[in-house]
Structure formats: structure tokens, C-alpha cells
Amino acid sequence: MGTIDAGGKTFEVDEEGYLVNLSDWNEELAGEIAKAEKIDMTPNHWEVVNFLREYYNEYQIAPAVRVLTKAIGKKLGPEKGSNQYLYELFPYGPAKQACKIAGLPKPTGCV
Amino acid sequence: MLHIVNKSPGERSTLASCLAHARPGHCVLLIEDAVYAATKGHAAGAQVAKALGGGVKVYVLTPDLEARARAGAVAEGVVQVDYRGFVDLVTQNPRVQSWL
Amino acid sequence: MDEAGTVKKFLFVNRKAPYGSVYALEGLEVVLISAAFDQDVGLAFLDDGVYQLAKGQNPKGIETKNFSPTYRALEGYDIEKLYVERESLEARGLTEGDLLVDVQVLGAAEMAALMDEMDVMISF
């Protein structure tokens, strides 16, 4: 267990840095998690993070990378629905980093 | 006497055992997966109806029905209770038997 | 790499109601993980397992996570073969319209024939 600070408040994260309480999430906190991951959030990053949050709201899981890539391609166009695009934004993997920034649990089946 | 059953009749025979031992005036409370027994069209309906006809009072826990999407399908004669009603049943009945 | 290239027919057999035990949720997680292995995966729902797909689940009152929306994500995981046994629905006063995903309803005899075609069956 660890913690992360944002907006003068302290939030719980697990040993890998994932937010413990999904309901704690806000954009400021997301920014702090991104900073810890050494990611400069651009509109393209936010687009993926927001997409993940919508996906989670609808299906109650964080998608596997393959599923995320396909779903993003469907919604945001084929050039964004590629591993290359997502790994450029999140070098350590969209599941590992984007889900973490979106405040979601680690995707099921992600090792 | 209050009897409490928590297993689905599709999974275990605890409901049948309980109903075979429930006497007129007794209360039977269905919780967890046992709530399915008190829903319309369920194969266990005849057993429950027979108990009701024999003067056994049958209750079902609403939060467990809602979790399972069955709150809109409660069988006739079965009374829904919330957690408070659960506590009332326990305090009103001098003895409680759980059919685990 | 012959071994790795072999696609087997898997059937996950779900026979437990949700919430009363952990089987349904655990089974669903195994199915999601199995999707990564590019096998031919189908899901069968029979007996109390048909309740897993009931539309309108709301476990807020029992302070449990509602995992039923995840069944709708299976399509995105390319898991599109969902089989539900007709006799199991009927014994529970349910119809296909009470379910939250599109399924193929099979009679018990057809379900038995389907099981007979499988390479691997995993039960929950």
C-alpha cells in the first residue's frame, strides 16, 4: 500500500500504484499519477484515458490491450487503433499506464 | 420458529428439508440464492405454494432479490422484507433454525 | 510451433447462480483471460447458471460488485458463442427476453451434442 497526493488530499494506491478506490478519481489526481509515470498528458492521452473510463463504466472491467486497441480503432479511427499509437503515448503499455492514470484496476489477464 | 434458507433449490435440497419440517404458524425466510425459490414460474413454486397453503409464512429478502434481478417476479403469497424486517423476524421468533 | 498453432474447442460450463458463491465471477474472469490464447471459446449456461445472464441485476443492497455488465463485453473479446439451455430457463420462469445478451437457446439434447464436440470443458 502507498499513497499519492493531489489537490491537498492523500489517496490510497496499491503496491503497483493503482488507485484503491475508483471513486477517488478526478483529473487532478490523474495528472499526479501521470507525473509519477513520467507522462506528459496531451489531449491524445486524455482521449485514451477518458475512453478507458467510459469502457469501465459500461462493462465494469478494464479491457485487455487487444480489446482496447480494437475498440479505440472503432471509435477514434484506425490510425489511433494501433499498438504503435498507444505505445507511443504510453511507453510502458496502455494497460499498465493508461489504466493506472484512468484510476482503473489492472486489466484482467494482464501479467 | 423462524427457519432461514440460503441455498438455491436448483443447487441443494435444503428448502425441501426445511419445508418438510415447517409447521403451521412457522416463518420461513429465504435469503441469498434461496430467494429464487420464491419467484414466479420457478419449478420450486409448488413446494412453496403448498407450504403457504399449510399455514407457513414465507418471507424473502428484498436486497437479495434485487441483486439477482428478481424483485419484480415474487410469487403470490410471499412477503418481501428488508434487513430491518429480517431483524424483526429474528426478534419476534423465540427460536431460529438455519438450514445450511 | 505446431503445438502453439493448434486451436482447440473450449466450452466453459456455467451452472451456478451469481452472488451466492464466487463461481460465476471466477468463471467469467477465467473466460476473459482465456481470450488471450486465441482458442475457439464458447460459454454454456445451464441450471442456476442461467441466472448469471438475468437482465436488471442490482447488488447494491448486498454491497457486492455488479459484474453482469461484463457479459456484454465478451463480444469485444471475440467470444460470441453463448449457449443457454431451454429447460433451465423454463424451470426458472425465465425467457430469452429476460437475458442481458444475445444467446443461442438450446434444448438439453442439443446441449449434450454440443458438449460432445468439444476438446476441453471447464466447469464453474
Coordinates of C-alpha atoms in Angstrom, one line a residue:
Chain A
M1 CA 0.0 0.0 0.0
G2 CA 1.1 3.5 -0.8
T3 CA -0.4 6.9 -1.2
I4 CA -0.5 9.7 -3.7
D5 CA -1.2 13.4 -3.1
A6 CA -3.4 15.6 -5.3
G7 CA -5.1 18.9 -4.6
G8 CA -4.1 18.8 -0.9
K9 CA -5.6 15.4 -0.3
T10 CA -4.0 12.0 0.1
F11 CA -5.3 8.9 -1.8
E12 CA -4.6 5.3 -1.3
V13 CA -2.9 3.3 -4.1
D14 CA -1.8 -0.4 -4.1
E15 CA 1.8 -1.7 -4.3
E16 CA 1.8 -1.2 -8.0
G17 CA 0.4 2.3 -7.9
Y18 CA -3.2 1.6 -8.9
L19 CA -5.8 3.6 -7.2
V20 CA -7.6 1.6 -4.4
N21 CA -10.9 3.4 -4.6
L22 CA -12.2 4.0 -8.1
S23 CA -14.5 6.7 -6.8
D24 CA -11.5 8.8 -5.6
W25 CA -10.5 9.6 -9.2
N26 CA -10.5 13.1 -10.6
E27 CA -8.5 14.8 -13.4
E28 CA -6.1 16.5 -11.0
L29 CA -5.3 13.1 -9.4
A30 CA -4.9 11.6 -12.8
G31 CA -2.4 14.3 -13.6
E32 CA -0.4 13.4 -10.5
I33 CA -0.4 9.6 -11.3
A34 CA 0.7 10.5 -14.9
K35 CA 3.6 12.7 -13.4
A36 CA 4.7 9.7 -11.3
E37 CA 4.7 7.6 -14.5
K38 CA 6.7 10.4 -16.2
I39 CA 4.0 11.0 -18.8
D40 CA 3.1 14.5 -20.1
M41 CA -0.6 14.4 -20.6
T42 CA -1.7 15.8 -24.0
P43 CA -5.2 15.8 -25.5
N44 CA -4.4 12.5 -27.1
H45 CA -3.5 11.0 -23.8
W46 CA -6.7 12.3 -22.2
E47 CA -8.7 10.9 -25.1
V48 CA -7.5 7.3 -24.3
V49 CA -7.9 7.8 -20.5
N50 CA -11.4 9.1 -21.0
F51 CA -12.2 6.2 -23.3
L52 CA -11.0 3.7 -20.7
R53 CA -13.2 5.3 -18.1
E54 CA -16.2 5.1 -20.4
Y55 CA -15.4 1.5 -21.1
Y56 CA -15.1 0.7 -17.5
N57 CA -18.4 2.4 -16.7
E58 CA -20.1 0.3 -19.3
Y59 CA -18.6 -3.1 -18.7
Q60 CA -17.1 -3.0 -15.2
I61 CA -13.7 -4.2 -16.3
A62 CA -10.5 -2.7 -17.7
P63 CA -10.1 -4.1 -21.2
A64 CA -7.2 -6.3 -22.3
V65 CA -4.8 -4.4 -24.6
R66 CA -6.0 -6.2 -27.7
V67 CA -9.6 -5.3 -26.9
L68 CA -8.8 -1.7 -26.1
T69 CA -6.9 -1.3 -29.4
K70 CA -9.8 -2.6 -31.4
A71 CA -12.4 -0.6 -29.5
I72 CA -10.4 2.6 -29.9
G73 CA -9.9 2.0 -33.6
K74 CA -13.7 1.6 -33.9
K75 CA -14.4 4.8 -32.1
L76 CA -11.5 7.1 -32.9
G77 CA -10.4 5.9 -36.3
P78 CA -7.9 3.2 -37.5
E79 CA -4.8 5.3 -37.1
K80 CA -5.4 5.5 -33.3
G81 CA -6.5 1.9 -33.0
S82 CA -3.0 0.5 -33.3
N83 CA -0.5 -0.8 -30.8
Q84 CA 2.1 1.6 -32.1
Y85 CA 0.0 4.7 -31.4
L86 CA -1.0 3.5 -27.9
Y87 CA 2.6 2.6 -27.0
E88 CA 3.9 5.9 -28.2
L89 CA 1.5 7.6 -25.8
F90 CA 2.1 5.1 -23.0
P91 CA 5.5 3.5 -23.5
Y92 CA 5.2 1.0 -20.7
G93 CA 1.9 -0.2 -22.1
P94 CA -1.6 1.2 -22.3
A95 CA -2.8 -1.3 -19.8
K96 CA -0.1 -0.6 -17.3
Q97 CA -0.1 3.1 -17.6
A98 CA -3.3 4.4 -19.2
C99 CA -5.5 2.2 -16.8
K100 CA -3.5 3.4 -13.9
I101 CA -3.9 7.1 -14.9
A102 CA -7.6 6.4 -15.5
G103 CA -7.9 5.1 -12.0
L104 CA -9.0 1.6 -13.1
P105 CA -7.8 -1.7 -11.7
K106 CA -5.2 -3.6 -13.6
P107 CA -6.8 -5.4 -16.6
T108 CA -7.9 -8.9 -16.0
G109 CA -5.4 -11.3 -17.6
C110 CA -2.7 -8.7 -17.7
V111 CA 0.6 -10.1 -16.4
Chain B
M1 CA -40.0 -20.7 14.9
L2 CA -38.1 -18.9 12.2
H3 CA -36.4 -21.1 9.5
I4 CA -33.8 -19.5 7.3
V5 CA -32.8 -21.0 4.0
N6 CA -29.9 -19.6 1.9
K7 CA -29.3 -22.1 -0.9
S8 CA -30.9 -22.3 -4.2
P9 CA -33.4 -25.2 -4.7
G10 CA -31.6 -25.8 -8.0
E11 CA -28.4 -26.5 -6.1
R12 CA -29.3 -28.1 -2.8
S13 CA -32.2 -29.8 -1.1
T14 CA -32.3 -27.6 2.0
L15 CA -35.5 -25.9 1.0
A16 CA -37.3 -29.2 0.7
S17 CA -36.0 -30.3 4.0
C18 CA -36.9 -27.1 5.7
L19 CA -40.5 -27.1 4.3
A20 CA -40.9 -30.7 5.3
H21 CA -40.3 -29.6 8.9
A22 CA -42.0 -26.2 9.0
R23 CA -45.3 -26.4 10.9
P24 CA -48.4 -24.1 10.6
G25 CA -47.6 -20.7 12.0
H26 CA -43.8 -21.0 11.4
C27 CA -42.0 -18.5 9.4
V28 CA -39.6 -19.3 6.6
L29 CA -37.2 -16.6 5.4
L30 CA -35.4 -17.1 2.0
I31 CA -32.1 -15.2 1.6
E32 CA -29.2 -15.3 -0.8
D33 CA -29.6 -17.8 -3.5
A34 CA -32.7 -19.3 -1.9
V35 CA -34.7 -16.2 -3.0
Y36 CA -35.0 -17.8 -6.4
A37 CA -37.5 -20.3 -4.9
A38 CA -40.0 -17.5 -4.3
T39 CA -40.1 -16.3 -7.9
K40 CA -42.9 -16.7 -10.4
G41 CA -42.6 -19.7 -12.7
H42 CA -39.8 -21.4 -10.7
A43 CA -40.0 -25.2 -10.5
A44 CA -40.0 -24.9 -6.7
G45 CA -43.2 -22.9 -6.8
A46 CA -45.4 -25.8 -6.0
Q47 CA -43.4 -26.6 -2.8
V48 CA -43.7 -23.0 -1.7
A49 CA -47.4 -22.8 -2.5
K50 CA -48.0 -26.0 -0.6
A51 CA -46.3 -24.5 2.5
L52 CA -48.2 -21.3 2.2
G53 CA -51.5 -23.3 1.9
G54 CA -50.5 -25.2 5.0
G55 CA -50.2 -22.0 7.1
V56 CA -46.5 -21.5 6.9
K57 CA -45.5 -17.8 6.4
V58 CA -42.9 -17.3 3.7
Y59 CA -40.7 -14.2 3.5
V60 CA -38.0 -13.2 1.1
L61 CA -35.1 -10.7 1.5
T62 CA -35.5 -7.8 -0.9
P63 CA -31.8 -6.8 -1.3
D64 CA -31.0 -10.4 -2.4
L65 CA -33.9 -10.3 -4.9
E66 CA -32.7 -7.0 -6.3
A67 CA -29.2 -8.2 -6.7
R68 CA -30.5 -11.1 -8.8
A69 CA -32.9 -9.1 -10.9
R70 CA -35.9 -11.0 -9.4
A71 CA -37.7 -8.3 -7.3
G72 CA -40.3 -7.9 -10.0
A73 CA -41.2 -11.6 -10.0
V74 CA -42.1 -12.5 -6.5
A75 CA -44.6 -15.4 -6.2
E76 CA -48.0 -14.8 -4.8
G77 CA -48.4 -15.0 -1.0
V78 CA -44.7 -14.5 -0.4
V79 CA -43.8 -11.4 1.7
Q80 CA -40.8 -9.2 0.9
V81 CA -38.7 -7.9 3.8
D82 CA -35.7 -5.6 4.0
Y83 CA -32.8 -6.0 6.5
R84 CA -34.9 -4.4 9.2
G85 CA -37.7 -6.9 8.6
F86 CA -35.1 -9.6 8.8
V87 CA -34.1 -8.4 12.3
D88 CA -37.8 -8.1 13.3
L89 CA -38.4 -11.7 12.3
V90 CA -35.5 -12.8 14.4
T91 CA -36.7 -10.9 17.4
Q92 CA -40.3 -12.0 17.1
N93 CA -39.5 -15.7 16.9
P94 CA -38.1 -17.3 20.0
R95 CA -36.1 -19.8 18.0
V96 CA -34.2 -19.6 14.8
Q97 CA -33.1 -22.5 12.7
S98 CA -30.7 -22.1 9.7
W99 CA -30.9 -24.8 7.1
L100 CA -27.3 -24.6 5.9
Chain C
M1 CA 5.4 -24.3 -33.3
D2 CA 2.8 -26.9 -34.3
E3 CA 1.6 -27.2 -30.8
A4 CA 1.1 -23.5 -30.3
G5 CA -0.8 -23.2 -33.6
T6 CA -3.4 -25.8 -32.7
V7 CA -6.8 -24.3 -32.0
K8 CA -9.0 -26.3 -29.6
K9 CA -12.7 -26.0 -28.9
F10 CA -13.3 -24.9 -25.4
L11 CA -16.6 -24.8 -23.6
F12 CA -16.9 -23.1 -20.3
V13 CA -19.9 -24.6 -18.5
N14 CA -21.6 -22.2 -16.0
R15 CA -24.0 -23.9 -13.6
K16 CA -24.0 -21.6 -10.6
A17 CA -26.1 -18.6 -9.7
P18 CA -24.2 -15.3 -9.3
Y19 CA -23.5 -13.7 -5.8
G20 CA -24.4 -16.8 -3.7
S21 CA -21.0 -18.2 -4.4
V22 CA -17.9 -17.0 -6.2
Y23 CA -18.0 -19.5 -9.0
A24 CA -19.8 -17.2 -11.5
L25 CA -17.4 -14.3 -11.1
E26 CA -14.3 -16.6 -11.1
G27 CA -15.6 -18.4 -14.2
L28 CA -16.1 -15.1 -16.0
E29 CA -12.5 -13.9 -15.2
V30 CA -11.1 -17.2 -16.5
V31 CA -13.0 -16.7 -19.7
L32 CA -11.6 -13.2 -20.1
I33 CA -8.1 -14.5 -19.6
S34 CA -8.6 -17.4 -21.9
A35 CA -9.5 -14.9 -24.7
A36 CA -5.8 -14.0 -24.9
F37 CA -4.9 -17.5 -26.1
D38 CA -6.8 -17.4 -29.4
Q39 CA -8.8 -20.6 -28.9
D40 CA -12.3 -21.4 -30.1
V41 CA -14.2 -20.5 -26.9
G42 CA -17.9 -20.9 -26.1
L43 CA -19.9 -20.5 -23.0
A44 CA -22.8 -22.7 -21.8
F45 CA -25.3 -21.6 -19.2
L46 CA -27.4 -24.2 -17.6
D47 CA -29.2 -25.0 -14.3
D48 CA -28.8 -22.0 -12.0
G49 CA -26.1 -20.7 -14.3
V50 CA -28.8 -19.1 -16.5
Y51 CA -29.4 -16.6 -13.7
Q52 CA -25.9 -15.1 -14.4
L53 CA -27.4 -13.5 -17.5
A54 CA -30.6 -12.1 -15.9
K55 CA -31.2 -8.5 -17.0
G56 CA -31.5 -5.8 -14.3
Q57 CA -29.2 -7.1 -11.6
N58 CA -28.6 -4.6 -8.8
P59 CA -26.5 -5.9 -5.9
K60 CA -26.1 -2.5 -4.3
G61 CA -28.2 -3.7 -1.3
I62 CA -25.9 -6.6 -0.7
E63 CA -22.8 -4.5 -1.1
T64 CA -21.4 -6.6 -4.0
K65 CA -20.0 -5.5 -7.3
N66 CA -22.4 -5.9 -10.2
F67 CA -20.4 -7.9 -12.7
S68 CA -23.3 -8.7 -15.0
P69 CA -22.4 -5.8 -17.5
T70 CA -19.1 -7.7 -18.2
Y71 CA -21.0 -10.4 -20.1
R72 CA -21.8 -7.7 -22.6
A73 CA -18.0 -7.1 -23.1
L74 CA -17.4 -10.7 -24.2
E75 CA -18.3 -9.7 -27.8
G76 CA -15.3 -7.3 -27.9
Y77 CA -13.1 -10.2 -26.7
D78 CA -14.4 -12.2 -29.8
I79 CA -16.3 -14.5 -27.5
E80 CA -19.6 -14.7 -29.3
K81 CA -20.8 -18.2 -28.7
L82 CA -23.2 -18.1 -25.7
Y83 CA -25.4 -21.1 -25.3
V84 CA -28.3 -21.2 -22.8
E85 CA -30.3 -24.3 -22.0
R86 CA -34.0 -24.0 -22.7
E87 CA -35.1 -26.5 -19.9
S88 CA -33.1 -24.5 -17.4
L89 CA -34.8 -21.2 -18.4
E90 CA -38.2 -22.8 -18.2
A91 CA -37.7 -24.4 -14.8
R92 CA -37.0 -20.9 -13.5
G93 CA -39.8 -19.0 -15.1
L94 CA -37.3 -17.1 -17.4
T95 CA -37.4 -16.5 -21.1
E96 CA -34.7 -15.3 -23.6
G97 CA -36.1 -11.8 -23.2
D98 CA -35.1 -11.7 -19.6
L99 CA -31.4 -12.1 -20.6
L100 CA -28.9 -9.2 -21.0
V101 CA -27.1 -10.5 -24.0
D102 CA -28.0 -12.3 -27.3
V103 CA -27.7 -16.0 -26.8
Q104 CA -28.5 -19.2 -28.6
V105 CA -31.1 -21.2 -26.8
L106 CA -30.6 -25.0 -27.0
G107 CA -32.5 -27.9 -25.7
A108 CA -30.8 -30.3 -23.3
A109 CA -30.3 -32.9 -26.1
E110 CA -28.7 -30.2 -28.3
M111 CA -26.5 -29.0 -25.4
A112 CA -25.4 -32.6 -24.8
A113 CA -24.4 -32.9 -28.5
L114 CA -22.5 -29.6 -28.4
M115 CA -20.6 -30.8 -25.3
D116 CA -19.7 -34.0 -27.2
E117 CA -18.0 -31.9 -29.9
M118 CA -15.7 -30.1 -27.5
D119 CA -12.0 -30.7 -26.9
V120 CA -11.9 -29.2 -23.5
M121 CA -14.7 -28.4 -21.0
I122 CA -14.1 -26.3 -17.9
S123 CA -16.9 -26.2 -15.3
F124 CA -17.8 -23.5 -12.8

